[in-house]
Each structure stands twice: as structure tokens, then as C-alpha cells.
């Protein structure tokens, strides 16, 4: 049977096509309406929100670091400067493969492991988003050019210019000024994060640390427009930073360099002060180190070399070195003895070369084994007679002696703006009980009377005490800062605990007597420092000292050749000049070089000459005519 095939239904197909077309059109219209609605929502209803987000991507708020204030000496010589440095930095938020970018940069410029370690340490510190982090400092022109060629392949990499601290006199002033260095995590917790945004350095030691708030200034801000790579296209707004203020110190650079030269290769310290103000004219500690290497970060190898050096270059001997003051303490003990009424001014005793507390007991020997014969206070100062001070120290006892020494600043930190200064040790009955859990013995008083035993002082304390003596009791707290530039209202703020009362004596003639006795130390034929008095055009009042580093048995004699160099005596000197109207006071310590008359006093003469005459005496001008302690 044959079947027939139905004809194609064009009408039905047309209806189906039309229906599908209508559905498709409706879907397109709905999608268009959805798109228009979304665009309306984004462009109109959410306009403000997305405009802010767009601006955040396009416009960034960047801190502008202030210029650090400069530091000058009393004569206007620049001591601490700022110099431009081009640094290689990275912005973490713009770098996807941090290690890969660093590896690529290491192919272009020299980046060592220390650079990378310090960079990652800074990266983990608190910082603002999109704040650049330094990877390498002080790029040269060739390194900058090599990096610039690859900028398009290094998103987030910058070469930024900044001013960094520069110390033109290097190690000569490091112990006087201190230095600045990179801000560490501990410092970030205590500083104003806003004011230090964009700043990488902070004062670490000395004047740089104490006057950080004055030197730093106030941070500025700027709005900048950036492209998709984060590169700055233009500055939209700018609030300029307030630069730090410049400091003018009492320090005299010429005197500082002369004192350093006078010490030569020896380990030691010199502190010179203006007795009319308390201003520190020179503060030298040798050996020193170059502070410029600390500004951008010293390598671990170099720092360990400084740490492990037997000469301790990192140690500030001038304000932290604790030395037995030895015979330089005798003028203050002498004043204590007569003013406390222990002995009269005309008191004399016979010196056989030793002193005994009890007959047949231990002999406390004088430096002159055969003795000085009949001795009064003036002769005891002039010839540095130990036995006289053993006698008056035994009579006086510890309580008056410790009290009077404290009035001159021993055992205290009295400096205004040297934050690392040490108080050293002024022994007393209570101190020994507290620290040693033992009572005070008469023999302890004898040792203290000649500046030995438990007593230790810093060179700064010795200079301060000598200044008070030169001023006939007038007290000034030692200070580095003289003025702040363009601040006529500035006055050095002295904390109450550092402004000691003036030293008042029962009779003013005691000041005159002690000054005349110290003058004989230099200018009398029997003075221990007569060596430096030859050819002087002014008068010096001074006192030498020789401090034992190791004890010597009662029946033994000191033999420097038998001791290692580090166990030999220290040489000390304190003094002021001109006697009639003091303009400079100083203390000198020269480690392990023997007697104060032979090692420390010649250094003092050169410093005095430089300040008072404008030039330093040479070694041949100082005749070696003996002297001793």
C-alpha cells in the first residue's frame, strides 16, 4: 500500500520563528534594561562612592619628610649637614613577586644579603599603605641609569631622592654629637607615627638624640595623581613640611680637633668647659668611629669589628668612662677637710713616706718612698703628698668627705643634654652597705682621700667639679647647646635634679688658698706639673693624678714594664686658666700611660694654648724636668 507525504507547513514555521524572535527580542530588551538600570545605579545612585574609590586608585596622599635641622659649633662651623642620596625603594602593594623582583634588581645593581635582610626587617615594621621601603642606599649615576632602563618591567620599583645626615668631621665628633640611624621597631612604638611618616632616620645618640624633637621638624603632605603602574604623574595639592631647627653648640671645632690631636694614638678623653656658662667646649673620646657608616645602616661585619676591638671605639670615655680620679680628687678633699673643721688651714704633719692607722699596722705608702717631711695643705697639693690626705681623710671620716664631694657633682649625672652620661660612683657608708653588704672601714676613708678605692668618676664629672672650684662655688649644669637658630626666646631647660646649689664655704679664703696651691702645681719649682709651665704666657691652676689599674702589694714597687699595657696606670689632669679670670676648664684622662705629670699634663697644655693663644705648643716647648706622684 502506498503512503502519501504531507506538504511542508510554512505558516506554522513562520509562527514558530516569529514567537522565537519575539522571545529573543524581549530577552535582549530585558538585558538592555538591566544594563541601563545597572549603569544608572553605578553612574547616578553610586556616583559618590565609586568616584571616591576611583580617586583612591588614581590619587594618593603621600607624606613629605621635613629637612632635618643642621648643627653648628660656636663659631658657625657646620658640624652636621644634610646631603642628597638616591635610594632604591619598593612599594610592596605594587609588587606581586617580591623575591623575584629583588633577584632581578640584583642582576642590575649590587645588592648583598645584608641589604635584603635589612629591607625585609623594614618591610615588616609598621608603615602606611603604599609607603616605599628602601632596599639600597646611595645609588650612583650608573646604577640609576641601569635601573631606569628596566623600569617598565619592574612595577613598584622606585629611585627616590632624600636628604640624609652627613658628618664632615667623621669620628672626630661622633662622641660629642652622636649620630642618626634607621628607625627600628622599638622606636616606632614610641614616636608619632604621623609626624615620622616618610622619615627613615632618627637620632640615636648624644645631641642628635636629645634634641630629636627640635631637629626633626613637622611632616608635610601632598596629593599626587598616579597611573596604573603607580607612577606619579602630577602633584595636585601640597602642604609643605616645616624643617627642623638649626642648633648652635658651645663646642669649638678647632679646640676639639686640637684635643684629639694632642691625645694622638692613646686611648683617653678630654672635656673642656666654659666656666662662665657651663658650655662644653670640647668633648673628645679616643679612639672614635665614623658615624656616617651608621646613617644608612652599617654592615654586620663592620659593626662586629667595632664591637670586638680591644680599644673600644664605640665606648664614650668622656661621659661614660669610670676611672679612679686619683690625686685630682685632692683639692676637693682638702676643701672638705678645712671647711668641715677637721683641720685648720695652717695644719701640718710630718710625712715619713707612709701612714699607719694604728702603730705597727698596715703602711699606706706615699708615692715618694722617703717622704716629704713637714707638710701643710698647700705643699700637699703642690707635690701631691698622699700621706697628708691619708691623715686628714682618717680624721674626717667618710660622712663629711662624701657629702662635700657630692656638692661638686661627683656620683651624679648633672649634664643637661648628654643622655648617655653615667653617674659613676661616689662611695658612702650607705652605698657600701647597700652594694657590698659590709660596713665602712677607716682604711676605706684613706683610699677615698687620694681618689682610689671604691671611688670612680667620669672625665665630665672631673671637669664639672674643676669648673665649680674655678668659679669659687658657682654651679653650672654642663650643656652642649648654646642657642636654637631664629629662636630669641630659647633658654636651656635645666631639670631641678641637675641644677645643684652653689657650693658655699664658711670662709671665702679657702677658695683663694686652693687656687694658689693648684697654681703652684704648674708654676712652682716643686710642682708635679712644672714640666708644662715652661714658657707659659698665662697662669694655670691644675692638679695631676695617677690612677692605679691593678693593686700593688704593700712592700712592692710599681713596675710598668712588668705589667701588660692594659694594666698600667692611667694619667689624669684637671685645671683651669687663666687663673685670675678663668675662661676654660678641662679634664684629661690618658689610659695606661703612666703618671699624670708626664702624660696628661702635656695634653692639657696643648689644649690650653689652642684656646687661649690660638695655637698649640709643640712637644719640644714642654721641657721634661721631672715631677711625679
mmCIF file of C-alpha atoms in Angstrom, residues 139-343:
data_model
loop_
_atom_site.group_PDB
_atom_site.id
_atom_site.type_symbol
_atom_site.label_atom_id
_atom_site.label_comp_id
_atom_site.label_asym_id
_atom_site.label_seq_id
_atom_site.Cartn_x
_atom_site.Cartn_y
_atom_site.Cartn_z
ATOM 1 C CA UNK A 139 72.973 54.787 44.211
ATOM 2 C CA UNK A 140 75.485 56.244 41.782
ATOM 3 C CA UNK A 141 74.593 57.644 38.363
ATOM 4 C CA UNK A 142 75.427 54.410 36.536
ATOM 5 C CA UNK A 143 73.216 52.340 38.843
ATOM 6 C CA UNK A 144 70.341 54.796 38.444
ATOM 7 C CA UNK A 145 70.660 54.578 34.637
ATOM 8 C CA UNK A 146 70.669 50.768 34.652
ATOM 9 C CA UNK A 147 67.529 50.655 36.791
ATOM 10 C CA UNK A 148 65.777 53.266 34.635
ATOM 11 C CA UNK A 149 66.189 51.099 31.523
ATOM 12 C CA UNK A 150 64.190 48.303 33.173
ATOM 13 C CA UNK A 151 61.525 50.432 34.878
ATOM 14 C CA UNK A 152 58.788 49.139 32.552
ATOM 15 C CA UNK A 153 59.471 45.581 33.718
ATOM 16 C CA UNK A 154 59.711 46.484 37.412
ATOM 17 C CA UNK A 155 56.340 47.676 38.756
ATOM 18 C CA UNK A 156 56.598 49.067 42.271
ATOM 19 C CA UNK A 157 60.315 49.856 41.946
ATOM 20 C CA UNK A 158 61.370 53.457 42.536
ATOM 21 C CA UNK A 159 64.521 55.552 42.662
ATOM 22 C CA UNK A 160 63.804 58.192 45.290
ATOM 23 C CA UNK A 161 65.932 61.126 46.354
ATOM 24 C CA UNK A 162 66.167 62.131 50.005
ATOM 25 C CA UNK A 163 68.430 64.188 52.211
ATOM 26 C CA UNK A 164 70.441 62.107 54.655
ATOM 27 C CA UNK A 165 72.722 63.127 57.505
ATOM 28 C CA UNK A 166 76.380 63.690 56.746
ATOM 29 C CA UNK A 167 79.111 64.334 59.319
ATOM 30 C CA UNK A 168 82.012 66.128 57.602
ATOM 31 C CA UNK A 169 84.394 65.562 60.538
ATOM 32 C CA UNK A 170 83.595 61.888 60.952
ATOM 33 C CA UNK A 171 84.993 60.196 64.034
ATOM 34 C CA UNK A 172 86.365 63.441 65.480
ATOM 35 C CA UNK A 173 82.905 64.487 66.674
ATOM 36 C CA UNK A 174 80.957 61.249 66.974
ATOM 37 C CA UNK A 175 81.168 61.081 70.776
ATOM 38 C CA UNK A 176 80.201 64.743 71.071
ATOM 39 C CA UNK A 177 77.299 64.830 68.602
ATOM 40 C CA UNK A 178 76.075 61.249 68.452
ATOM 41 C CA UNK A 179 74.518 60.212 65.137
ATOM 42 C CA UNK A 180 71.260 59.385 63.392
ATOM 43 C CA UNK A 181 70.300 55.956 62.101
ATOM 44 C CA UNK A 182 67.414 53.978 60.642
ATOM 45 C CA UNK A 183 64.240 53.917 62.745
ATOM 46 C CA UNK A 184 63.810 50.494 64.348
ATOM 47 C CA UNK A 185 60.731 48.671 65.588
ATOM 48 C CA UNK A 186 61.237 49.732 69.215
ATOM 49 C CA UNK A 187 61.443 53.391 68.219
ATOM 50 C CA UNK A 188 58.347 53.094 66.029
ATOM 51 C CA UNK A 189 56.296 52.245 69.117
ATOM 52 C CA UNK A 190 57.148 55.495 70.898
ATOM 53 C CA UNK A 191 57.310 58.104 68.121
ATOM 54 C CA UNK A 192 54.444 59.974 66.475
ATOM 55 C CA UNK A 193 53.711 57.709 63.507
ATOM 56 C CA UNK A 194 52.099 60.539 61.549
ATOM 57 C CA UNK A 195 54.940 63.016 62.027
ATOM 58 C CA UNK A 196 57.538 60.394 61.086
ATOM 59 C CA UNK A 197 55.715 59.082 58.009
ATOM 60 C CA UNK A 198 58.146 59.420 55.140
ATOM 61 C CA UNK A 199 61.088 59.771 57.557
ATOM 62 C CA UNK A 200 63.570 56.922 57.761
ATOM 63 C CA UNK A 201 66.066 58.302 60.308
ATOM 64 C CA UNK A 202 66.061 59.292 63.963
ATOM 65 C CA UNK A 203 68.679 60.474 66.461
ATOM 66 C CA UNK A 204 70.368 57.527 68.142
ATOM 67 C CA UNK A 205 72.954 59.058 70.476
ATOM 68 C CA UNK A 206 74.095 62.311 72.016
ATOM 69 C CA UNK A 207 72.869 65.705 70.854
ATOM 70 C CA UNK A 208 71.163 64.131 67.834
ATOM 71 C CA UNK A 209 69.029 62.030 70.177
ATOM 72 C CA UNK A 210 68.377 64.563 72.936
ATOM 73 C CA UNK A 211 67.226 67.312 70.564
ATOM 74 C CA UNK A 212 65.390 64.995 68.149
ATOM 75 C CA UNK A 213 62.102 66.889 68.510
ATOM 76 C CA UNK A 214 63.799 70.182 67.635
ATOM 77 C CA UNK A 215 65.890 68.827 64.765
ATOM 78 C CA UNK A 216 63.211 66.706 63.091
ATOM 79 C CA UNK A 217 60.591 69.299 62.166
ATOM 80 C CA UNK A 218 56.971 68.641 61.068
ATOM 81 C CA UNK A 219 55.932 66.329 58.240
ATOM 82 C CA UNK A 220 54.169 67.733 55.142
ATOM 83 C CA UNK A 221 51.643 66.087 52.815
ATOM 84 C CA UNK A 222 50.955 66.083 49.080
ATOM 85 C CA UNK A 223 48.208 64.657 46.854
ATOM 86 C CA UNK A 224 49.605 63.116 43.694
ATOM 87 C CA UNK A 225 47.977 61.618 40.606
ATOM 88 C CA UNK A 226 49.386 58.266 39.525
ATOM 89 C CA UNK A 227 48.985 55.982 36.534
ATOM 90 C CA UNK A 228 48.047 52.291 36.592
ATOM 91 C CA UNK A 229 51.652 51.408 37.438
ATOM 92 C CA UNK A 230 51.613 53.710 40.436
ATOM 93 C CA UNK A 231 53.995 56.235 38.868
ATOM 94 C CA UNK A 232 53.419 59.850 39.886
ATOM 95 C CA UNK A 233 52.040 61.954 37.020
ATOM 96 C CA UNK A 234 51.495 65.258 38.784
ATOM 97 C CA UNK A 235 51.122 66.869 42.192
ATOM 98 C CA UNK A 236 47.556 68.015 42.841
ATOM 99 C CA UNK A 237 47.932 69.600 46.278
ATOM 100 C CA UNK A 238 50.866 70.148 48.616
ATOM 101 C CA UNK A 239 51.254 71.098 52.253
ATOM 102 C CA UNK A 240 54.928 71.897 52.723
ATOM 103 C CA UNK A 241 56.788 70.356 55.697
ATOM 104 C CA UNK A 242 58.219 72.502 58.473
ATOM 105 C CA UNK A 243 62.007 71.984 58.507
ATOM 106 C CA UNK A 244 63.814 71.197 61.743
ATOM 107 C CA UNK A 245 65.561 73.983 63.594
ATOM 108 C CA UNK A 246 69.321 74.503 63.436
ATOM 109 C CA UNK A 247 71.368 74.121 66.616
ATOM 110 C CA UNK A 248 74.399 76.148 67.651
ATOM 111 C CA UNK A 249 76.557 74.385 70.235
ATOM 112 C CA UNK A 250 79.145 75.668 72.684
ATOM 113 C CA UNK A 251 81.535 73.239 71.016
ATOM 114 C CA UNK A 252 84.662 74.783 69.492
ATOM 115 C CA UNK A 253 85.715 72.684 66.493
ATOM 116 C CA UNK A 254 89.279 73.986 66.490
ATOM 117 C CA UNK A 255 89.661 73.085 70.161
ATOM 118 C CA UNK A 256 88.029 69.692 69.599
ATOM 119 C CA UNK A 257 90.469 68.795 66.831
ATOM 120 C CA UNK A 258 93.433 70.098 68.831
ATOM 121 C CA UNK A 259 92.469 67.942 71.830
ATOM 122 C CA UNK A 260 92.085 64.899 69.609
ATOM 123 C CA UNK A 261 95.475 65.560 68.052
ATOM 124 C CA UNK A 262 97.056 66.025 71.486
ATOM 125 C CA UNK A 263 95.801 62.595 72.592
ATOM 126 C CA UNK A 264 97.310 61.070 69.470
ATOM 127 C CA UNK A 265 97.011 57.310 69.282
ATOM 128 C CA UNK A 266 96.338 56.939 73.011
ATOM 129 C CA UNK A 267 93.057 55.808 74.461
ATOM 130 C CA UNK A 268 91.633 58.613 76.513
ATOM 131 C CA UNK A 269 89.320 61.573 76.843
ATOM 132 C CA UNK A 270 89.370 65.352 77.104
ATOM 133 C CA UNK A 271 86.494 67.502 78.347
ATOM 134 C CA UNK A 272 86.812 71.297 78.156
ATOM 135 C CA UNK A 273 84.174 73.672 79.528
ATOM 136 C CA UNK A 274 83.425 77.372 79.687
ATOM 137 C CA UNK A 275 83.317 78.180 83.436
ATOM 138 C CA UNK A 276 81.076 81.193 82.816
ATOM 139 C CA UNK A 277 78.225 79.227 81.249
ATOM 140 C CA UNK A 278 78.775 75.504 81.777
ATOM 141 C CA UNK A 279 79.018 75.134 77.999
ATOM 142 C CA UNK A 280 81.089 72.186 76.782
ATOM 143 C CA UNK A 281 83.854 73.493 74.506
ATOM 144 C CA UNK A 282 85.333 70.108 73.627
ATOM 145 C CA UNK A 283 84.308 66.529 74.320
ATOM 146 C CA UNK A 284 86.820 64.053 72.946
ATOM 147 C CA UNK A 285 86.970 60.299 73.365
ATOM 148 C CA UNK A 286 89.600 58.318 71.500
ATOM 149 C CA UNK A 287 89.542 56.172 69.535
ATOM 150 C CA UNK A 288 86.312 57.014 67.727
ATOM 151 C CA UNK A 289 84.437 55.659 64.720
ATOM 152 C CA UNK A 290 82.846 57.097 61.598
ATOM 153 C CA UNK A 291 79.168 57.888 62.267
ATOM 154 C CA UNK A 292 78.421 58.168 58.544
ATOM 155 C CA UNK A 293 78.524 54.391 58.255
ATOM 156 C CA UNK A 294 75.603 54.173 60.735
ATOM 157 C CA UNK A 295 73.320 56.625 58.941
ATOM 158 C CA UNK A 296 72.133 54.243 56.228
ATOM 159 C CA UNK A 297 72.959 51.062 58.120
ATOM 160 C CA UNK A 298 76.348 49.554 58.923
ATOM 161 C CA UNK A 299 77.093 46.021 57.764
ATOM 162 C CA UNK A 300 77.144 43.255 60.340
ATOM 163 C CA UNK A 301 80.802 42.562 59.617
ATOM 164 C CA UNK A 302 81.865 46.167 60.193
ATOM 165 C CA UNK A 303 79.789 46.504 63.343
ATOM 166 C CA UNK A 304 81.215 43.328 64.849
ATOM 167 C CA UNK A 305 84.706 44.628 64.129
ATOM 168 C CA UNK A 306 83.929 47.758 66.162
ATOM 169 C CA UNK A 307 82.328 45.716 68.938
ATOM 170 C CA UNK A 308 85.239 43.300 69.209
ATOM 171 C CA UNK A 309 88.001 45.908 69.078
ATOM 172 C CA UNK A 310 90.101 45.891 72.239
ATOM 173 C CA UNK A 311 90.293 49.701 72.053
ATOM 174 C CA UNK A 312 86.507 50.018 72.467
ATOM 175 C CA UNK A 313 85.908 52.738 69.857
ATOM 176 C CA UNK A 314 82.123 52.603 70.463
ATOM 177 C CA UNK A 315 82.616 53.495 74.142
ATOM 178 C CA UNK A 316 82.273 57.176 75.030
ATOM 179 C CA UNK A 317 85.016 57.547 77.617
ATOM 180 C CA UNK A 318 84.317 61.252 78.184
ATOM 181 C CA UNK A 319 80.875 60.750 79.703
ATOM 182 C CA UNK A 320 80.716 57.031 80.495
ATOM 183 C CA UNK A 321 84.293 56.098 81.332
ATOM 184 C CA UNK A 322 84.611 55.405 85.062
ATOM 185 C CA UNK A 323 88.126 55.994 86.351
ATOM 186 C CA UNK A 324 89.642 56.355 89.806
ATOM 187 C CA UNK A 325 90.186 60.133 89.989
ATOM 188 C CA UNK A 326 93.399 59.571 91.955
ATOM 189 C CA UNK A 327 95.163 62.747 93.057
ATOM 190 C CA UNK A 328 92.874 65.007 91.010
ATOM 191 C CA UNK A 329 90.401 64.491 93.881
ATOM 192 C CA UNK A 330 92.776 66.001 96.456
ATOM 193 C CA UNK A 331 91.745 69.678 96.034
ATOM 194 C CA UNK A 332 88.143 68.753 96.846
ATOM 195 C CA UNK A 333 89.144 66.567 99.784
ATOM 196 C CA UNK A 334 91.339 69.427 101.037
ATOM 197 C CA UNK A 335 88.437 71.881 100.860
ATOM 198 C CA UNK A 336 86.237 69.371 102.679
ATOM 199 C CA UNK A 337 88.852 68.927 105.418
ATOM 200 C CA UNK A 338 89.268 72.641 106.231
ATOM 201 C CA UNK A 339 85.652 73.727 105.669
ATOM 202 C CA UNK A 340 84.260 70.889 107.796
ATOM 203 C CA UNK A 341 86.590 71.958 110.623
ATOM 204 C CA UNK A 342 88.508 68.673 110.564
ATOM 205 C CA UNK A 343 91.812 70.567 110.408
#
